[in-house]
Structure formats: structure tokens, C-alpha cells
Amino acid sequence: MLKSVDRMGNLVDNVMDFARGRLGGGITLQLSNEPLQPALEQVVGELRSVWTEREIVTHFALERTLSVDHKRIAQLFSNLLGNALTHGSADRPVLVIAATSDTGLELSVSNGGKPIPDSALEKLFQPFSRHHGQERTEGLGLGLYIASRIAEAHGGRIDVVSTPQETRFTLRIPMALLPE
Ligand SMILES: Nc1ncnc2c1ncn2[C@@H]1O[C@H](COP(=O)(O)OP(=O)(O)OP(=O)(O)O)[C@@H](O)[C@H]1O
Ligand SMILES: [Mg+2]
């Protein structure tokens, strides 16, 4: 029940953003210099309360101040973490690393499980991109599209590396870090 409700909420957000994008609205940002960690922790908390049987390991090193849209980064992160739990192997932990570096923000989510086929990788960030044979599963295939649009709106991007060891999505936003 909880998982369905959680996914439905997410799905509605994604569809609304998709429609807005098509209507030319784009993604507008409300930047804030508040610490990002609580927003990320809230997403982890929400998904932990739904995926009680799963292990989510987090490493946060967000000492420097940056200016991002917290709600949008939380939405992006929720899509990536939700994917790791939904599409990753159930018997492997999901690892979250968020850090500020000299160049900006880096946020990665990795999971175990079968690697994403090369043919699917090319289209992964396009709307309605679920690979073949998956059409009957719950999602619409909008999550990564919306997430990548949020990354782009921040001047960043999301990259994916998928091997038999792990599938890892990494958000990188190059930015001038603000003085403390
Ligand atoms: N962490 C992951 N591990 C393995 N496969 C993944 C992962 N994330 C995404 N994928 C693959 O990429 C596809 C597209 O992901 P995307 O988030 O855009 O859509 P979805 O999860 O299927 O549906 P939605 O996010 O709209 O509910 C997924 O259907 C899945 O096949
Ligand atoms: Mg998804």
C-alpha cells in the first residue's frame, strides 16, 4: 500500500512536470543557500519508511554552501533513489553519496543487480523510456527524464555507469561555491 501511494505521488509530480515542459513552461528554480542535507535526509527517511526491508547507506559531506533549488534536488534524488530500490537487486544495499567538492555538488546513488543493457542506456533519459519487456511494470519511464531536466536547469547533468557490479547514477552540478 505505502509503496503504491508513494509511487503514485511521484508519478503525478513527474507527469505534471512533463506536461508543463511540453507546454513551454520549463523548470524554474527557487534557489536557496540553506543546507541541502536535511532535504536529502528527508527523502531517505520517506523511502526508508516505505522500503523497510531494504538497506540504504548514506555518506554526506556537504560542508560548503551552495545555491540550489532544494525541492527540485529532492525530487531528482527521490527519482534516483526510488529507481535504485525499484529496479535494483533486493539483496544488495543502496549507496548514497553526496558531497561538495572544489567544483560543485556531486550526488550519486548506486545499486546492485543486472546491468542496464547498452541499447537501453542511450535512451534512458528520454521520456517514456522503459526498456523492452518492461512495458507492463508500474512506472511510466518519466523519472529519469524529469531528473535530467532538473539537473540541466541547475547547469548540471546526470551520468550513468552500469556494470555487473553496480549501477550508479551521478548528478554533477558545477558551481561557484559560496563563501561561508
Ligand atoms: N537504478 C537503476 N537500476 C537499474 N535499472 C534502472 C535504474 N534506474 C532506471 N533504470 C531503468 O531505466 C528505466 C527508466 O527509468 P525511469 O525512472 O525514467 O522510469 P521508471 O522508473 O520505469 O518509471 P517512473 O520513474 O516514471 O515511475 C527503468 O524502467 C529501468 O529499466
Ligand atoms: Mg523511475
Coordinates of C-alpha atoms and ligand atoms in Angstrom, one line a residue:
M1 CA 0.0 0.0 0.0
L2 CA 2.6 2.5 1.2
K3 CA 4.8 1.8 -1.8
S4 CA 1.9 2.3 -4.2
V5 CA 0.9 5.6 -2.6
D6 CA 4.5 6.8 -2.6
R7 CA 4.9 5.9 -6.3
M8 CA 1.6 7.4 -7.3
G9 CA 2.6 10.7 -5.7
N10 CA 5.9 10.6 -7.5
L11 CA 4.2 9.7 -10.8
V12 CA 1.8 12.6 -10.6
D13 CA 4.6 15.0 -10.0
N14 CA 6.5 13.6 -12.9
V15 CA 3.5 13.7 -15.3
M16 CA 2.7 17.3 -14.3
D17 CA 6.3 18.4 -14.9
F18 CA 6.3 16.6 -18.2
A19 CA 3.1 18.4 -19.3
R20 CA 4.4 21.7 -18.1
G21 CA 7.6 21.1 -20.1
R22 CA 5.7 20.3 -23.2
L23 CA 3.6 23.5 -22.8
G24 CA 6.8 25.5 -22.7
G25 CA 6.8 26.2 -19.0
G26 CA 10.2 24.7 -18.4
I27 CA 11.6 24.2 -15.0
T28 CA 12.0 27.4 -13.0
L29 CA 14.2 27.3 -9.9
Q30 CA 13.8 28.7 -6.5
L31 CA 17.4 28.9 -5.3
S32 CA 18.3 28.8 -1.6
N33 CA 21.5 28.8 0.3
E34 CA 20.1 26.8 3.2
P35 CA 21.9 23.5 3.9
L36 CA 20.9 20.7 1.5
Q37 CA 21.5 17.8 3.8
P38 CA 18.1 17.9 5.6
A39 CA 16.3 17.9 2.3
L40 CA 18.2 14.8 1.2
E41 CA 17.7 13.1 4.6
Q42 CA 14.0 13.7 4.4
V43 CA 13.9 11.8 1.1
V44 CA 15.9 9.0 2.5
G45 CA 13.6 8.9 5.6
E46 CA 10.5 8.8 3.4
L47 CA 11.8 5.9 1.2
R48 CA 13.2 4.0 4.2
S49 CA 9.7 4.1 5.8
V50 CA 8.3 2.6 2.6
W51 CA 11.1 0.1 1.8
T52 CA 11.5 -1.1 5.4
E53 CA 13.2 -4.4 4.3
R54 CA 15.9 -2.6 2.3
E55 CA 19.2 -1.1 3.4
I56 CA 20.1 2.4 2.4
V57 CA 23.6 3.5 3.3
T58 CA 24.3 7.3 3.2
H59 CA 27.5 9.3 3.2
F60 CA 27.1 13.0 3.3
A61 CA 29.9 15.5 3.1
L62 CA 28.2 18.8 2.3
E63 CA 30.2 21.2 4.3
R64 CA 30.3 24.0 1.7
T65 CA 27.4 26.3 1.0
L66 CA 25.7 26.1 -2.4
S67 CA 22.8 27.6 -4.1
V68 CA 20.2 25.1 -5.4
D69 CA 16.5 24.5 -5.5
H70 CA 16.0 22.2 -2.6
K71 CA 12.6 20.9 -3.6
R72 CA 13.8 20.2 -7.1
I73 CA 17.0 18.5 -6.0
A74 CA 14.9 16.4 -3.5
Q75 CA 12.6 15.4 -6.4
L76 CA 15.5 14.4 -8.6
F77 CA 17.1 12.5 -5.7
S78 CA 13.8 10.8 -4.9
N79 CA 13.5 9.6 -8.5
L80 CA 17.1 8.2 -8.4
L81 CA 16.7 6.6 -5.0
G82 CA 13.3 5.2 -5.9
N83 CA 14.8 3.7 -9.1
A84 CA 17.6 2.1 -7.2
L85 CA 15.0 0.5 -4.8
T86 CA 12.6 -0.5 -7.6
H87 CA 15.0 -1.6 -10.3
G88 CA 18.0 -2.7 -8.2
S89 CA 18.6 -6.1 -6.6
A90 CA 16.7 -6.5 -3.4
D91 CA 19.5 -8.2 -1.6
R92 CA 22.1 -5.5 -2.1
P93 CA 22.3 -2.2 -0.2
V94 CA 21.7 1.1 -2.0
L95 CA 24.5 3.5 -1.5
V96 CA 24.0 7.3 -1.5
I97 CA 27.0 9.7 -1.6
A98 CA 26.5 13.4 -1.6
A99 CA 29.5 15.7 -1.4
T100 CA 30.6 19.3 -2.2
S101 CA 33.9 19.3 -4.0
D102 CA 36.0 22.2 -5.3
T103 CA 33.9 22.2 -8.4
G104 CA 30.4 21.9 -7.0
L105 CA 27.9 19.3 -6.0
E106 CA 28.1 15.6 -6.6
L107 CA 25.3 13.2 -5.7
S108 CA 25.4 9.6 -6.6
V109 CA 23.1 6.6 -6.0
S110 CA 24.2 3.1 -6.7
N111 CA 22.6 -0.3 -6.5
G112 CA 23.3 -3.9 -7.4
G113 CA 21.5 -6.0 -9.9
K114 CA 21.6 -6.8 -13.6
P115 CA 23.3 -4.1 -15.6
I116 CA 21.1 -1.9 -17.9
P117 CA 21.6 -3.1 -21.5
D118 CA 23.7 -0.8 -23.7
S119 CA 20.8 -0.4 -26.1
A120 CA 18.7 1.0 -23.2
L121 CA 21.4 3.3 -21.9
E122 CA 21.3 5.6 -24.9
K123 CA 17.6 6.3 -24.4
L124 CA 17.4 6.2 -20.7
F125 CA 16.9 9.9 -20.2
Q126 CA 14.2 10.3 -22.8
P127 CA 10.6 10.4 -21.8
F128 CA 8.7 7.1 -21.6
S129 CA 12.0 5.1 -21.8
R130 CA 11.5 1.7 -20.2
H131 CA 13.3 -1.0 -22.0
H132 CA 11.8 -3.7 -23.9
G133 CA 9.8 -6.3 -21.9
Q134 CA 9.2 -3.8 -19.1
E135 CA 6.1 -2.2 -20.5
R136 CA 3.8 -3.8 -18.0
T137 CA 5.7 -2.7 -14.9
E138 CA 4.3 0.2 -12.8
G139 CA 6.4 3.2 -13.9
L140 CA 5.9 5.4 -16.9
G141 CA 9.5 6.0 -17.7
L142 CA 9.4 9.7 -16.8
G143 CA 11.6 9.7 -13.7
L144 CA 15.0 10.0 -15.3
Y145 CA 13.8 12.4 -17.9
I146 CA 12.5 14.8 -15.2
A147 CA 15.6 14.3 -13.1
S148 CA 17.8 15.1 -16.0
R149 CA 15.8 18.3 -16.8
I150 CA 16.2 19.4 -13.1
A151 CA 20.0 18.8 -13.4
E152 CA 20.1 20.8 -16.6
A153 CA 18.1 23.7 -15.1
H154 CA 20.9 23.8 -12.5
G155 CA 23.6 23.8 -15.2
G156 CA 24.5 20.2 -14.3
R157 CA 23.9 16.7 -15.7
I158 CA 23.3 13.1 -14.6
D159 CA 25.6 10.3 -15.8
V160 CA 25.1 6.6 -15.5
V161 CA 27.6 3.7 -15.3
S162 CA 26.1 0.2 -15.3
T163 CA 28.2 -2.9 -14.8
P164 CA 27.5 -6.3 -13.3
Q165 CA 29.0 -4.9 -10.0
E166 CA 26.8 -1.9 -9.8
T167 CA 24.5 0.6 -11.5
R168 CA 25.4 4.1 -10.5
F169 CA 23.7 7.4 -11.4
T170 CA 25.7 10.5 -10.6
L171 CA 24.4 14.1 -10.6
R172 CA 27.1 16.7 -11.0
I173 CA 26.4 20.4 -10.8
P174 CA 29.4 22.6 -11.4
M175 CA 29.0 25.8 -9.5
A176 CA 30.7 28.6 -7.7
L177 CA 30.6 27.6 -4.1
L178 CA 29.5 30.4 -1.8
P179 CA 31.7 31.7 1.0
E180 CA 30.7 30.5 4.5
Ligands
LIG1 N1 19.0 2.2 -10.6 C1 18.6 1.5 -11.7 N2 19.0 0.2 -11.8 C2 18.6 -0.5 -12.9 N3 17.8 0.0 -13.9 C3 17.4 1.3 -13.8 C4 17.7 2.1 -12.7 N4 17.2 3.3 -12.9 C5 16.5 3.2 -14.0 N5 16.6 2.0 -14.6 C6 16.0 1.6 -15.9 O1 15.7 2.8 -16.6 C7 14.2 2.8 -16.9 C8 13.8 4.3 -16.9 O2 13.8 4.8 -15.6 P1 12.8 6.0 -15.2 O3 13.0 6.4 -13.8 O4 12.9 7.1 -16.2 O5 11.4 5.3 -15.4 P2 10.6 4.2 -14.5 O6 11.3 4.1 -13.1 O7 10.4 3.0 -15.2 O8 9.2 4.9 -14.3 P3 8.9 6.2 -13.4 O9 10.2 6.8 -12.9 O10 8.2 7.1 -14.4 O11 7.9 5.8 -12.3 C9 13.6 2.0 -15.8 O12 12.4 1.4 -16.3 C10 14.7 0.9 -15.6 O13 14.6 -0.1 -16.7
MG2 MG 11.8 5.8 -12.0

